[in-house]
Coordinates of C-alpha atoms in Angstrom, one line a residue:
M283 CA 22.5 -23.5 85.4
T284 CA 26.1 -23.1 85.7
T285 CA 27.3 -20.1 83.9
I286 CA 30.7 -20.5 81.7
H287 CA 32.5 -17.3 80.9
H288 CA 33.8 -18.7 77.6
A289 CA 34.9 -15.5 76.3
N290 CA 37.6 -15.0 79.0
A291 CA 38.8 -18.7 79.0
R292 CA 42.2 -19.0 76.8
Q293 CA 45.5 -20.6 77.3
R294 CA 48.0 -18.0 78.5
L295 CA 51.2 -19.8 77.9
Q296 CA 53.2 -20.6 74.8
S297 CA 52.1 -23.9 74.4
R298 CA 48.6 -25.8 73.4
L299 CA 46.7 -27.2 76.2
P300 CA 47.4 -30.9 76.7
R301 CA 44.9 -33.5 75.6
V302 CA 44.0 -37.0 76.6
G303 CA 44.6 -39.9 74.3
I304 CA 42.2 -42.8 74.2
R305 CA 43.9 -46.2 73.3
P306 CA 41.5 -48.9 72.1
A307 CA 43.1 -52.2 72.6
I308 CA 42.1 -55.4 70.9
D309 CA 42.8 -59.0 70.4
G310 CA 45.0 -58.9 67.3
R311 CA 43.9 -62.2 65.8
Y312 CA 42.1 -61.9 62.7
G313 CA 39.6 -64.6 61.2
G314 CA 36.7 -64.0 63.3
V315 CA 38.1 -62.7 66.6
R316 CA 39.4 -59.0 66.1
E317 CA 36.7 -58.5 63.3
G318 CA 34.0 -59.3 65.7
L319 CA 35.1 -56.8 68.4
E320 CA 36.2 -53.8 66.3
N321 CA 32.9 -51.8 66.9
Q322 CA 32.5 -52.7 70.5
V323 CA 36.3 -51.6 71.3
M324 CA 35.9 -48.3 69.1
T325 CA 32.6 -47.5 70.6
M326 CA 34.1 -48.0 74.1
A327 CA 37.1 -45.5 73.4
Q328 CA 34.7 -43.1 71.9
N329 CA 32.2 -43.2 74.6
T330 CA 35.2 -42.6 77.2
A331 CA 36.2 -39.4 75.1
A332 CA 32.6 -38.1 75.2
F333 CA 32.5 -38.6 78.7
L334 CA 35.9 -37.0 79.6
S335 CA 35.2 -34.0 77.5
A336 CA 32.0 -33.4 78.6
N337 CA 32.9 -33.5 82.5
V338 CA 36.4 -32.0 82.9
R339 CA 37.9 -28.6 81.9
H340 CA 41.1 -27.1 82.1
A341 CA 42.0 -24.8 84.8
C342 CA 41.7 -21.9 82.1
G343 CA 38.2 -22.9 81.7
L344 CA 38.5 -24.4 78.2
P345 CA 36.8 -28.1 78.0
L346 CA 39.2 -31.1 77.8
E347 CA 39.8 -32.3 74.1
C348 CA 40.5 -36.2 73.8
V349 CA 42.2 -37.6 70.8
V350 CA 41.4 -41.4 69.8
A351 CA 43.6 -43.6 68.1
D352 CA 42.8 -44.1 64.1
T353 CA 42.6 -47.6 64.7
C354 CA 42.3 -50.5 67.3
I355 CA 45.8 -51.5 68.8
G356 CA 46.2 -55.1 68.5
G357 CA 50.1 -55.0 68.1
V358 CA 53.3 -53.0 68.1
A359 CA 52.6 -51.4 64.8
E360 CA 49.5 -50.1 65.5
A361 CA 50.8 -49.2 69.0
A362 CA 53.7 -47.0 67.3
R363 CA 51.3 -45.2 64.7
C364 CA 49.0 -44.5 67.8
A365 CA 52.2 -43.1 69.8
E366 CA 52.9 -40.8 66.8
K367 CA 49.6 -39.4 66.5
F368 CA 49.5 -38.7 69.9
E369 CA 52.8 -36.9 70.0
R370 CA 51.3 -34.6 66.9
E371 CA 48.4 -34.0 68.6
G372 CA 49.9 -32.8 71.9
V373 CA 48.4 -35.6 73.9
G374 CA 49.6 -35.1 77.7
A375 CA 48.0 -38.3 79.5
V376 CA 46.7 -41.8 77.9
I377 CA 44.0 -44.0 78.9
T378 CA 43.9 -47.6 77.2
V379 CA 40.5 -49.1 77.3
T380 CA 39.3 -52.5 76.2
P381 CA 36.3 -55.1 76.8
C382 CA 38.4 -57.9 75.5
W383 CA 42.0 -59.7 75.6
A384 CA 44.7 -58.1 73.7
Y385 CA 48.7 -58.9 73.7
G386 CA 49.8 -57.1 77.0
T387 CA 53.4 -55.5 76.4
E388 CA 52.6 -55.5 72.6
T389 CA 50.0 -52.9 73.1
V390 CA 50.9 -50.7 75.9
D391 CA 51.8 -47.2 75.8
M392 CA 55.8 -46.8 76.4
H393 CA 56.0 -43.0 76.8
P394 CA 58.2 -42.7 79.8
H395 CA 56.8 -39.2 80.7
L396 CA 53.1 -39.7 79.9
P397 CA 50.6 -40.6 82.9
K398 CA 48.9 -43.8 82.2
A399 CA 45.4 -45.6 82.9
I400 CA 43.9 -48.7 81.6
W401 CA 40.1 -49.5 81.8
G402 CA 39.5 -53.2 81.5
F403 CA 35.7 -53.7 81.1
N404 CA 34.2 -56.1 83.8
G405 CA 32.4 -58.5 81.4
T406 CA 32.2 -62.3 81.1
E407 CA 32.0 -62.4 77.5
R408 CA 35.4 -61.3 76.6
P409 CA 38.2 -61.3 79.4
G410 CA 39.0 -57.3 79.5
A411 CA 39.8 -58.0 83.1
V412 CA 42.5 -60.3 81.9
Y413 CA 44.0 -57.9 79.8
L414 CA 44.0 -55.4 82.4
A415 CA 45.9 -57.5 84.8
A416 CA 48.3 -58.6 82.3
A417 CA 49.0 -55.2 80.9
L418 CA 49.5 -53.6 84.5
A419 CA 51.8 -56.3 85.3
G420 CA 53.8 -55.4 82.1
H421 CA 53.8 -51.7 83.1
N422 CA 55.2 -52.4 86.7
Q423 CA 57.7 -54.9 85.5
K424 CA 59.1 -51.9 82.9
G425 CA 59.0 -49.4 85.3
L426 CA 56.3 -47.5 83.9
P427 CA 53.6 -47.2 86.6
A428 CA 49.7 -47.1 85.3
F429 CA 46.5 -46.9 87.1
G430 CA 44.2 -49.6 87.1
I431 CA 40.4 -49.2 86.5
Y432 CA 38.0 -52.0 86.8
G433 CA 34.3 -51.9 87.6
R434 CA 32.8 -53.5 90.6
E435 CA 29.8 -54.8 89.0
V436 CA 29.7 -57.1 85.9
Q437 CA 28.5 -55.6 82.8
D438 CA 26.9 -57.3 79.5
A439 CA 29.0 -57.3 76.4
G440 CA 26.4 -54.8 74.6
D441 CA 26.3 -52.2 77.8
T442 CA 28.2 -49.0 76.6
S443 CA 27.5 -47.1 79.9
I444 CA 30.2 -46.3 82.3
P445 CA 29.4 -47.3 85.8
D446 CA 29.8 -44.6 88.5
D447 CA 32.6 -46.2 90.1
V448 CA 34.6 -46.4 86.9
Q449 CA 33.5 -42.5 86.2
Q450 CA 34.9 -41.7 89.7
K451 CA 38.3 -43.1 88.7
L452 CA 38.5 -41.9 85.2
L453 CA 37.8 -38.3 86.5
L454 CA 40.4 -38.7 89.4
F455 CA 42.7 -39.5 86.9
T456 CA 42.3 -37.6 84.3
R457 CA 42.1 -34.4 86.4
A458 CA 45.3 -35.3 88.1
A459 CA 47.1 -36.1 84.8
I460 CA 46.0 -33.1 83.1
A461 CA 47.3 -30.9 86.2
A462 CA 50.7 -32.6 85.7
A463 CA 50.7 -32.2 82.1
S464 CA 49.9 -28.6 82.1
M465 CA 52.9 -27.7 84.4
R466 CA 55.3 -29.3 82.1
G467 CA 57.1 -26.8 79.9
S468 CA 56.0 -23.8 82.0
S469 CA 57.8 -21.8 84.4
Y470 CA 57.9 -20.7 88.1
L471 CA 59.0 -17.1 88.2
S472 CA 60.8 -15.6 91.2
I473 CA 60.6 -11.8 91.5
G474 CA 63.3 -11.2 93.6
S475 CA 64.9 -14.1 96.0
V476 CA 64.7 -15.2 99.4
S477 CA 62.3 -13.5 101.8
M478 CA 63.6 -13.2 105.5
G479 CA 65.4 -16.7 105.4
I480 CA 62.1 -18.5 104.8
A481 CA 63.3 -21.9 103.4
G482 CA 60.4 -22.2 101.0
S483 CA 61.7 -19.2 99.0
V484 CA 65.1 -20.9 98.6
V485 CA 64.0 -22.1 95.2
D486 CA 65.3 -25.7 94.2
H487 CA 65.7 -25.6 90.7
K488 CA 66.3 -29.4 90.4
L489 CA 62.9 -29.9 92.3
F490 CA 60.8 -28.1 89.8
Q491 CA 62.7 -29.7 86.6
N492 CA 62.5 -33.3 87.9
Y493 CA 59.2 -33.5 89.5
F494 CA 57.1 -30.8 87.6
G495 CA 58.9 -30.6 84.1
M496 CA 59.2 -26.7 84.9
R497 CA 61.9 -24.3 84.5
N498 CA 62.8 -21.6 87.0
E499 CA 63.1 -18.0 85.7
T500 CA 64.2 -15.0 88.1
V501 CA 64.1 -11.5 87.9
D502 CA 65.2 -9.1 90.4
M503 CA 62.8 -7.1 92.1
V504 CA 64.3 -4.0 90.8
E505 CA 62.7 -4.8 87.4
V506 CA 59.2 -3.5 88.8
W507 CA 60.8 -0.5 89.9
R508 CA 62.4 0.0 86.4
R509 CA 59.0 -0.5 84.8
V510 CA 57.3 2.0 87.1
E511 CA 60.1 4.6 86.4
Q512 CA 59.9 4.1 82.8
N513 CA 56.4 3.7 82.2
I514 CA 56.7 0.1 80.9
F515 CA 53.3 -0.9 81.4
D516 CA 49.9 -0.4 79.1
P517 CA 48.7 3.3 80.1
Q518 CA 45.2 2.8 79.0
E519 CA 44.9 -0.4 81.2
F520 CA 46.5 1.4 84.0
E521 CA 43.9 4.2 83.9
R522 CA 41.3 1.7 83.9
A523 CA 42.6 -0.2 86.5
L524 CA 43.2 2.7 88.8
Q525 CA 39.6 4.1 88.2
W526 CA 38.3 0.5 89.2
T527 CA 40.5 0.2 92.1
R528 CA 39.3 3.8 93.5
E529 CA 35.8 2.7 93.1
Q530 CA 35.7 -1.0 94.3
C531 CA 38.7 -1.2 96.6
L532 CA 37.2 0.1 99.8
E533 CA 39.6 1.6 102.4
G534 CA 39.9 0.2 105.8
E535 CA 41.2 1.4 109.1
D536 CA 44.7 2.6 109.2
P537 CA 46.4 0.8 112.1
N538 CA 49.4 3.3 112.4
P539 CA 49.4 5.9 115.1
P540 CA 48.1 9.2 113.7
A541 CA 51.5 11.0 114.2
V542 CA 53.0 8.6 111.7
Q543 CA 50.1 8.2 109.4
R544 CA 50.8 8.9 105.5
T545 CA 48.9 11.8 104.2
R546 CA 46.1 11.3 101.8
A547 CA 48.4 12.4 98.9
Q548 CA 51.0 9.6 99.9
K549 CA 48.2 7.1 100.1
D550 CA 47.0 8.1 97.0
A551 CA 50.4 7.7 95.3
D552 CA 50.9 4.4 97.0
W553 CA 47.8 3.2 95.3
E554 CA 48.9 4.3 91.9
F555 CA 52.5 2.4 92.6
C556 CA 50.6 -0.8 93.6
V557 CA 48.3 -0.8 90.7
K558 CA 51.1 -0.2 88.2
S559 CA 52.9 -3.0 90.4
A560 CA 50.4 -5.4 89.8
L561 CA 50.2 -4.8 85.8
I562 CA 54.0 -5.1 85.6
C563 CA 54.0 -8.6 87.7
R564 CA 51.5 -9.9 85.6
D565 CA 53.2 -8.9 82.4
L566 CA 56.5 -10.4 83.5
M567 CA 54.6 -13.7 84.3
V568 CA 52.7 -14.0 80.9
G569 CA 54.1 -11.1 78.7
N570 CA 51.6 -8.4 77.1
Q571 CA 51.6 -7.6 73.3
R572 CA 50.5 -4.2 74.0
L573 CA 54.1 -3.6 75.3
K574 CA 55.6 -4.3 71.7
E575 CA 53.2 -1.6 70.1
L576 CA 54.6 0.8 72.8
G577 CA 58.2 0.0 72.0
F578 CA 59.1 -2.8 74.2
P579 CA 59.3 -6.0 72.4
E580 CA 61.4 -7.8 74.8
E581 CA 59.1 -7.0 77.9
A582 CA 56.2 -8.0 75.7
E583 CA 57.1 -11.6 75.8
G584 CA 57.0 -12.4 79.5
R585 CA 58.6 -15.7 81.3
N586 CA 55.9 -18.2 80.2
A587 CA 55.2 -18.2 84.0
L588 CA 52.3 -20.5 85.4
A589 CA 52.9 -19.5 88.8
A590 CA 55.3 -17.0 90.3
G591 CA 56.5 -15.3 93.7
F592 CA 57.3 -12.1 94.9
Q593 CA 60.1 -11.6 97.6
G594 CA 58.9 -8.3 98.9
Q595 CA 60.3 -8.3 102.4
R596 CA 62.4 -6.7 103.4
Q597 CA 64.6 -5.2 100.8
W598 CA 61.4 -4.0 98.8
T599 CA 58.9 -3.2 101.6
D600 CA 61.6 -1.1 103.5
T601 CA 61.5 1.3 100.5
F602 CA 58.3 0.6 98.3
P603 CA 54.6 -0.2 98.9
N604 CA 54.3 -3.8 100.0
G605 CA 53.3 -6.5 97.5
D606 CA 49.9 -7.3 98.9
F607 CA 47.9 -5.9 96.5
I608 CA 49.9 -7.5 93.8
E609 CA 49.4 -10.8 95.1
A610 CA 45.9 -10.4 96.2
I611 CA 44.6 -9.0 93.0
L612 CA 46.5 -11.6 90.8
N613 CA 45.4 -14.5 93.0
T614 CA 41.9 -13.4 92.6
S615 CA 39.5 -14.5 90.1
F616 CA 38.4 -11.2 88.9
D617 CA 39.8 -7.6 88.2
W618 CA 39.3 -4.3 86.5
D619 CA 38.5 -6.2 83.3
G620 CA 36.0 -8.5 85.0
I621 CA 36.1 -12.3 85.7
R622 CA 39.1 -14.1 84.7
Q623 CA 41.4 -17.0 85.6
P624 CA 43.5 -16.2 88.5
Y625 CA 47.3 -15.8 88.2
I626 CA 49.1 -17.8 91.1
M627 CA 51.3 -15.6 92.9
A628 CA 53.1 -16.5 96.3
T629 CA 53.8 -14.1 98.7
E630 CA 57.4 -14.0 100.2
N631 CA 58.5 -16.0 97.0
D632 CA 57.6 -19.2 99.0
A633 CA 58.0 -21.5 96.1
L634 CA 56.8 -24.6 97.9
N635 CA 53.6 -22.9 98.9
G636 CA 53.5 -21.5 95.2
I637 CA 53.7 -24.7 93.7
T638 CA 51.1 -26.3 96.0
M639 CA 48.7 -23.4 95.2
L640 CA 49.3 -23.8 91.4
M641 CA 48.6 -27.7 91.7
G642 CA 45.3 -27.0 93.7
H643 CA 44.1 -24.5 91.0
L644 CA 45.1 -26.9 88.4
L645 CA 43.0 -29.5 90.2
T646 CA 39.8 -27.3 90.6
G647 CA 40.0 -24.2 88.5
S648 CA 39.4 -21.9 91.5
A649 CA 41.2 -19.3 93.4
Q650 CA 43.6 -20.5 96.1
L651 CA 44.2 -19.2 99.6
F652 CA 47.8 -18.4 100.9
A653 CA 47.8 -18.2 104.5
D654 CA 50.2 -18.4 107.6
V655 CA 49.3 -21.5 109.5
R656 CA 49.3 -19.2 112.4
T657 CA 48.1 -20.1 115.7
Y658 CA 46.2 -23.2 117.2
W659 CA 43.7 -21.9 119.8
S660 CA 42.2 -24.8 122.1
A661 CA 38.7 -24.5 123.5
Q662 CA 40.4 -23.9 126.8
S663 CA 42.4 -21.0 125.5
V664 CA 39.4 -19.6 123.6
Q665 CA 37.3 -19.9 126.9
R666 CA 40.3 -18.0 128.8
V667 CA 40.8 -15.1 126.6
T668 CA 37.0 -14.6 125.6
G669 CA 34.7 -16.3 128.0
Y670 CA 33.4 -18.3 125.1
T671 CA 32.9 -21.8 124.7
L672 CA 33.5 -23.3 121.4
T673 CA 30.9 -25.4 119.8
D674 CA 30.0 -28.0 116.9
R675 CA 32.7 -28.2 114.7
A676 CA 35.1 -25.8 116.6
S677 CA 34.4 -27.8 120.0
E678 CA 37.9 -29.4 119.9
G679 CA 39.8 -26.1 118.9
I680 CA 40.7 -24.0 115.9
I681 CA 43.5 -22.8 113.5
H682 CA 44.0 -19.3 112.9
L683 CA 45.0 -19.1 109.2
I684 CA 46.1 -15.4 108.4
N685 CA 48.5 -13.5 106.3
S686 CA 49.7 -10.1 105.9
G687 CA 47.1 -9.4 103.0
P688 CA 47.7 -11.4 99.9
A689 CA 44.9 -13.6 100.0
A690 CA 42.3 -14.1 97.2
L691 CA 39.4 -12.1 97.4
D692 CA 37.3 -15.1 96.4
W693 CA 38.1 -16.4 100.0
T694 CA 35.7 -14.0 101.6
G695 CA 33.2 -16.7 100.8
E696 CA 30.7 -14.5 99.2
Q697 CA 30.1 -16.8 96.2
Q698 CA 27.4 -19.4 96.4
K699 CA 26.8 -23.2 95.6
Y700 CA 23.5 -24.4 96.6
G701 CA 22.7 -21.6 98.5
K702 CA 25.8 -22.0 100.7
P703 CA 29.1 -20.0 100.9
A704 CA 31.5 -21.3 98.3
I705 CA 34.5 -20.7 96.1
K706 CA 33.6 -21.6 92.4
P707 CA 35.8 -22.4 89.5
W708 CA 36.7 -18.7 88.3
Y709 CA 34.4 -19.5 85.1
E710 CA 31.4 -20.1 87.2
V711 CA 31.8 -17.1 89.1
E712 CA 29.0 -14.4 88.5
P713 CA 29.5 -10.8 88.5
E714 CA 27.3 -10.0 91.3
E715 CA 29.4 -12.5 93.4
A716 CA 32.5 -10.8 92.3
E717 CA 31.0 -7.5 93.8
K718 CA 30.1 -9.1 97.0
C719 CA 33.5 -10.4 97.5
L720 CA 34.7 -6.6 97.0
Q721 CA 32.2 -5.4 99.3
A722 CA 33.3 -7.7 101.7
T723 CA 37.0 -6.7 101.9
R724 CA 38.8 -3.7 103.2
W725 CA 42.4 -2.6 102.1
C726 CA 44.2 -1.2 105.0
P727 CA 47.0 0.8 105.0
G728 CA 50.2 -1.1 105.5
V729 CA 51.5 -1.4 109.4
L730 CA 54.8 0.9 109.3
E731 CA 56.7 -1.1 111.7
Y732 CA 56.4 -4.2 109.2
F733 CA 56.2 -2.2 106.0
R734 CA 58.1 0.9 105.9
G735 CA 57.3 1.6 102.5
S736 CA 53.4 1.4 103.5
G737 CA 51.2 -0.2 100.9
Y738 CA 47.9 -1.9 101.4
S739 CA 46.7 -5.2 103.1
T740 CA 43.5 -6.8 102.5
D741 CA 41.3 -7.5 105.5
F742 CA 38.3 -10.0 105.5
L743 CA 36.8 -12.9 107.4
T744 CA 36.0 -16.1 105.6
R745 CA 32.7 -17.2 106.0
G746 CA 32.3 -20.6 107.7
E747 CA 30.9 -23.9 106.9
M748 CA 33.0 -24.5 103.7
P749 CA 34.7 -27.6 102.9
V750 CA 38.4 -27.1 102.3
T751 CA 41.4 -28.9 101.9
M752 CA 44.9 -27.5 103.2
C753 CA 48.0 -28.7 101.6
R754 CA 51.8 -28.1 101.6
I755 CA 54.6 -29.5 99.6
N756 CA 57.9 -29.8 102.2
L757 CA 61.3 -30.3 100.9
V758 CA 63.5 -32.7 103.2
D759 CA 67.2 -33.2 102.5
G760 CA 68.0 -36.8 101.9
L761 CA 64.3 -37.5 101.1
G762 CA 62.9 -34.9 98.5
P763 CA 59.5 -33.6 98.5
V764 CA 56.8 -34.9 100.7
L765 CA 53.0 -33.7 100.9
Q766 CA 50.7 -32.9 103.6
I767 CA 47.0 -33.0 103.3
A768 CA 44.3 -31.9 105.6
E769 CA 40.6 -31.9 104.6
G770 CA 38.6 -29.8 107.0
Y771 CA 36.0 -27.0 107.3
T772 CA 36.0 -23.0 107.7
V773 CA 34.0 -22.3 110.7
D774 CA 32.1 -18.9 112.0
L775 CA 32.8 -17.5 115.4
P776 CA 30.3 -15.0 117.3
A777 CA 31.8 -11.3 115.9
A778 CA 32.8 -10.3 119.4
V779 CA 34.9 -13.4 119.9
H780 CA 36.5 -13.1 116.7
D781 CA 37.5 -9.4 117.3
V782 CA 39.2 -10.4 120.7
L783 CA 41.2 -13.3 118.8
D784 CA 41.8 -11.2 115.8
K785 CA 43.2 -8.2 117.5
R786 CA 45.9 -10.3 119.2
T787 CA 47.7 -10.7 116.1
N788 CA 46.8 -8.0 113.2
P789 CA 43.2 -7.0 112.7
T790 CA 44.0 -5.4 109.3
W791 CA 45.1 -9.0 107.9
P792 CA 42.7 -11.3 106.3
T793 CA 41.3 -14.4 108.9
T794 CA 40.2 -18.0 107.9
W795 CA 39.2 -20.1 111.0
F796 CA 39.8 -23.8 110.1
V797 CA 39.1 -27.1 111.7
P798 CA 40.7 -30.3 110.0
R799 CA 38.5 -33.4 110.0
L800 CA 39.5 -35.8 112.9
T801 CA 40.0 -39.4 112.3
G802 CA 41.1 -40.6 115.4
R803 CA 44.6 -41.6 114.1
A804 CA 47.8 -39.7 114.5
P805 CA 48.2 -37.0 113.3
F806 CA 44.3 -36.4 113.3
N807 CA 43.5 -37.6 116.5
D808 CA 43.2 -33.9 117.6
V809 CA 43.4 -30.3 116.1
Y810 CA 46.7 -29.7 118.3
S811 CA 48.4 -32.6 116.4
V812 CA 47.6 -31.2 113.1
M813 CA 49.2 -27.9 113.7
A814 CA 52.0 -29.4 115.5
H815 CA 52.7 -31.8 112.4
W816 CA 52.5 -29.1 109.9
G817 CA 55.9 -28.8 108.1
A818 CA 55.9 -24.8 107.4
N819 CA 54.7 -21.6 108.7
H820 CA 52.5 -21.6 105.1
G821 CA 49.8 -23.4 103.8
A822 CA 47.6 -23.4 100.4
I823 CA 44.1 -24.0 100.7
S824 CA 41.6 -25.2 98.1
Y825 CA 37.8 -25.0 98.3
G826 CA 36.1 -28.7 98.5
H827 CA 37.4 -31.8 99.9
I828 CA 39.8 -32.6 97.1
G829 CA 42.3 -34.9 99.3
A830 CA 41.9 -38.0 96.8
A831 CA 42.7 -35.7 93.7
W832 CA 45.7 -34.7 95.6
I833 CA 47.0 -38.4 96.5
T834 CA 46.4 -39.3 92.9
L835 CA 48.2 -36.4 91.4
A836 CA 51.1 -36.9 94.0
S837 CA 51.6 -40.4 93.0
L838 CA 51.8 -39.2 89.3
L839 CA 54.6 -37.1 90.1
R840 CA 56.2 -39.6 92.6
I841 CA 55.8 -37.2 95.6
P842 CA 55.0 -39.4 98.9
V843 CA 52.2 -38.1 101.2
E844 CA 53.4 -37.8 104.7
M845 CA 49.8 -37.2 106.3
H846 CA 46.5 -37.0 105.2
N847 CA 42.7 -37.8 106.4
V848 CA 41.2 -39.1 103.4
A849 CA 39.2 -42.5 103.4
E850 CA 41.3 -45.4 102.3
E851 CA 38.7 -46.3 100.0
E852 CA 39.0 -43.2 98.1
V853 CA 42.8 -43.5 97.5
F854 CA 43.6 -44.2 93.9
R855 CA 47.3 -44.9 93.0
P856 CA 49.0 -46.9 90.2
T857 CA 48.8 -50.4 91.0
A858 CA 52.6 -50.7 91.3
W859 CA 52.2 -49.2 94.8
M860 CA 50.5 -52.3 96.1
R861 CA 53.4 -54.2 95.2
F862 CA 55.6 -52.3 97.7
G863 CA 53.0 -53.5 100.7
S864 CA 49.3 -53.4 100.3
M865 CA 49.1 -54.0 104.1
E866 CA 50.8 -50.5 105.0
S867 CA 49.9 -47.9 102.3
Q868 CA 52.0 -45.0 103.6
Q869 CA 55.0 -47.1 103.7
A870 CA 54.3 -48.4 100.2
D871 CA 53.8 -45.0 99.1
Y872 CA 57.2 -43.6 100.3
L873 CA 59.1 -46.8 98.8
A874 CA 57.5 -46.5 95.7
C875 CA 58.2 -42.8 95.1
S876 CA 61.8 -43.5 96.0
T877 CA 62.1 -46.6 93.5
F878 CA 60.5 -44.9 90.5
G879 CA 61.9 -41.5 91.1
P880 CA 60.6 -38.2 90.0
L881 CA 58.5 -38.6 86.8
Y882 CA 61.0 -36.3 84.7
G883 CA 63.9 -38.0 86.0
K884 CA 66.2 -38.9 89.1

C-alpha cells in the first residue's frame, strides 16, 4: 500500500492551494426540461469532483480540493454567482460538465486567466455533445481557449461512471491546470546573478510575469555570507543538520593532488559552511519563523519563492565553498528532518532550467534532475575508447547527463516501484529508501581548479531502466519561450565501461546515462540528432514518460513545443489549436500560442 507522509505535507507559500471549480451546466428552460435534469447534472458534477479529489495531489502532497457550484448553471445570472463563489474559494481552474444542452455563451466561464475544460457527456437521450461543441465555439470566438472532453463510447443517461478515456483527459487537464495555478503569485528567487555568461541565468522578468504569473526576486550572494557571519539561522537546526550530515553524507575521493588538498580541519569547516548555507538559502526562499524568535523579523519572512537559483560560479566559488551541497540537498526529497517536499534550486542560477524543473515537480511531486547535456557517445566511439559494444536500448548511442554536483539524491534510483528502480513522489518515499540513496552517494571535495573555495560535490551513478522525460524551456528573441521534450530511459553500462567514460570528464560528479526514445522522424531519428537539437547546455529531467502532461501544460501557458516524441493520440490541447491547422499540429501550436499570447498578458 502506498505510504503518504501527511505530517510533512503543507503549503509553504503565502497563499492557499488552488482548487478546481466544477460547473454543472443545464438547459435553462423550466416547465419540465430543467426540473427533470437537475439531479443528473449535479450528480455528474459531484462525481467529477470526487474523482479528481481522489486521484490528484498537489506537489506538496495534500489532496486536491474541488468546489462545486451551489446550483446548476442555466444562464448568465447563475454563471455570475458561480464565478463569485469560485473567486472567494480560491479556484485556479474550472471544468464545466453537462449531459444535456445548455445556452452556450450564457453559461461559460469568462475569467481570462483560469484554465478551462468542458466535459460533454456522450449520450443520446440529451445532447451534451451539442453543448460541448457550441460552448467550445464560443470560447474560441471570444479568445478564451478551452479543452474539450468527449468520451469515445455512447453511455446511457443513467450511467454515472466516468469512462477511462474521459478520466485520462480529466487528469491531464487538471494536473496541468493546477501546476499553472500553483505558480501564479509565487516568486523565482535569484541568489546572485549571471553565472559565467550562461544565457539561462540572464533572468527575463517579463517571461516569468507574462507566462507564469510569477514575480522575480533577487538577493546578492553576499547575503548568504552575511547570515553565516552573523549567525542568522536556527542554531538548533544547524547542530541537528550538521550531526546528520557527518553521519549520513559519506565523503568520497579527493580528486586534488595531495600537495594542494585541504586539511581535515579545513574540510570540516567547509562542511559547517555548506550546511549553514543550505539552511540560509532555504530561509531566503520560504522564510523561517524561528528567525523572528531570534530577533530577525525581516529575514524570517523569506521571498515566497517556489523556485530559486544560486549563481555560485565564479564570484562565489573563487572564495567560498561551492553551492553543490546547497542545491543537491534542497532538491532532494529528504534531509536531517526526514522526508519532505523538495525545494527547487537551479545551479548557476539557470532560471530557464529552474522553471522547467519547477513545472516537472508540480506535475509529478517528485525530485527533479538538473544536469548538463554533456556528451553524445556513439556506439562506435564507445567501442573505440572501451572495446565494449553497446547493446539493447543503448545500441544506437547514449547521452551523458552530468553536472558538478547539484543533482537530487533521489536520482541514484535507489527507490522502487513494482520492484524496479524509480523516483517516487516525495510523499511516497520510505525512510529506508532515503537511506539507500544516501548510501549510494559520495560527497567528494571540490576540484580546486574549478572551485578555488572548495566545497563538496555529489558523486553517484543513476540506475538504469527508468522511464524519464528530459525537458528544457529556451528563450528566443522575436519568438519567446519554446519547449523541448524528449522521453526516454536511463540505461546501465558495465562498471568498467562507465569508469572509463566517466573519468574522461570528472569522476566526482553524478552521472546519468540517457537514451531518448526514437521515432524515425527528425529530430528523433537517432540519438545524435536529439543531442544536436538540444537548445542549451542544461536539461531538467523528470521520472516517468510525462511528455503528454508537458504538452498540455505548455498549451495552457501558450508556450509552443519545438520537439517531442509523444504519440500524436496522446496530445491534448485546447480545441482552438485545431482551427490553426489540424493537418499540421506543430505549426498550429506555434500559430495558436502566438495568436493568443501568454496566459497572463502580452
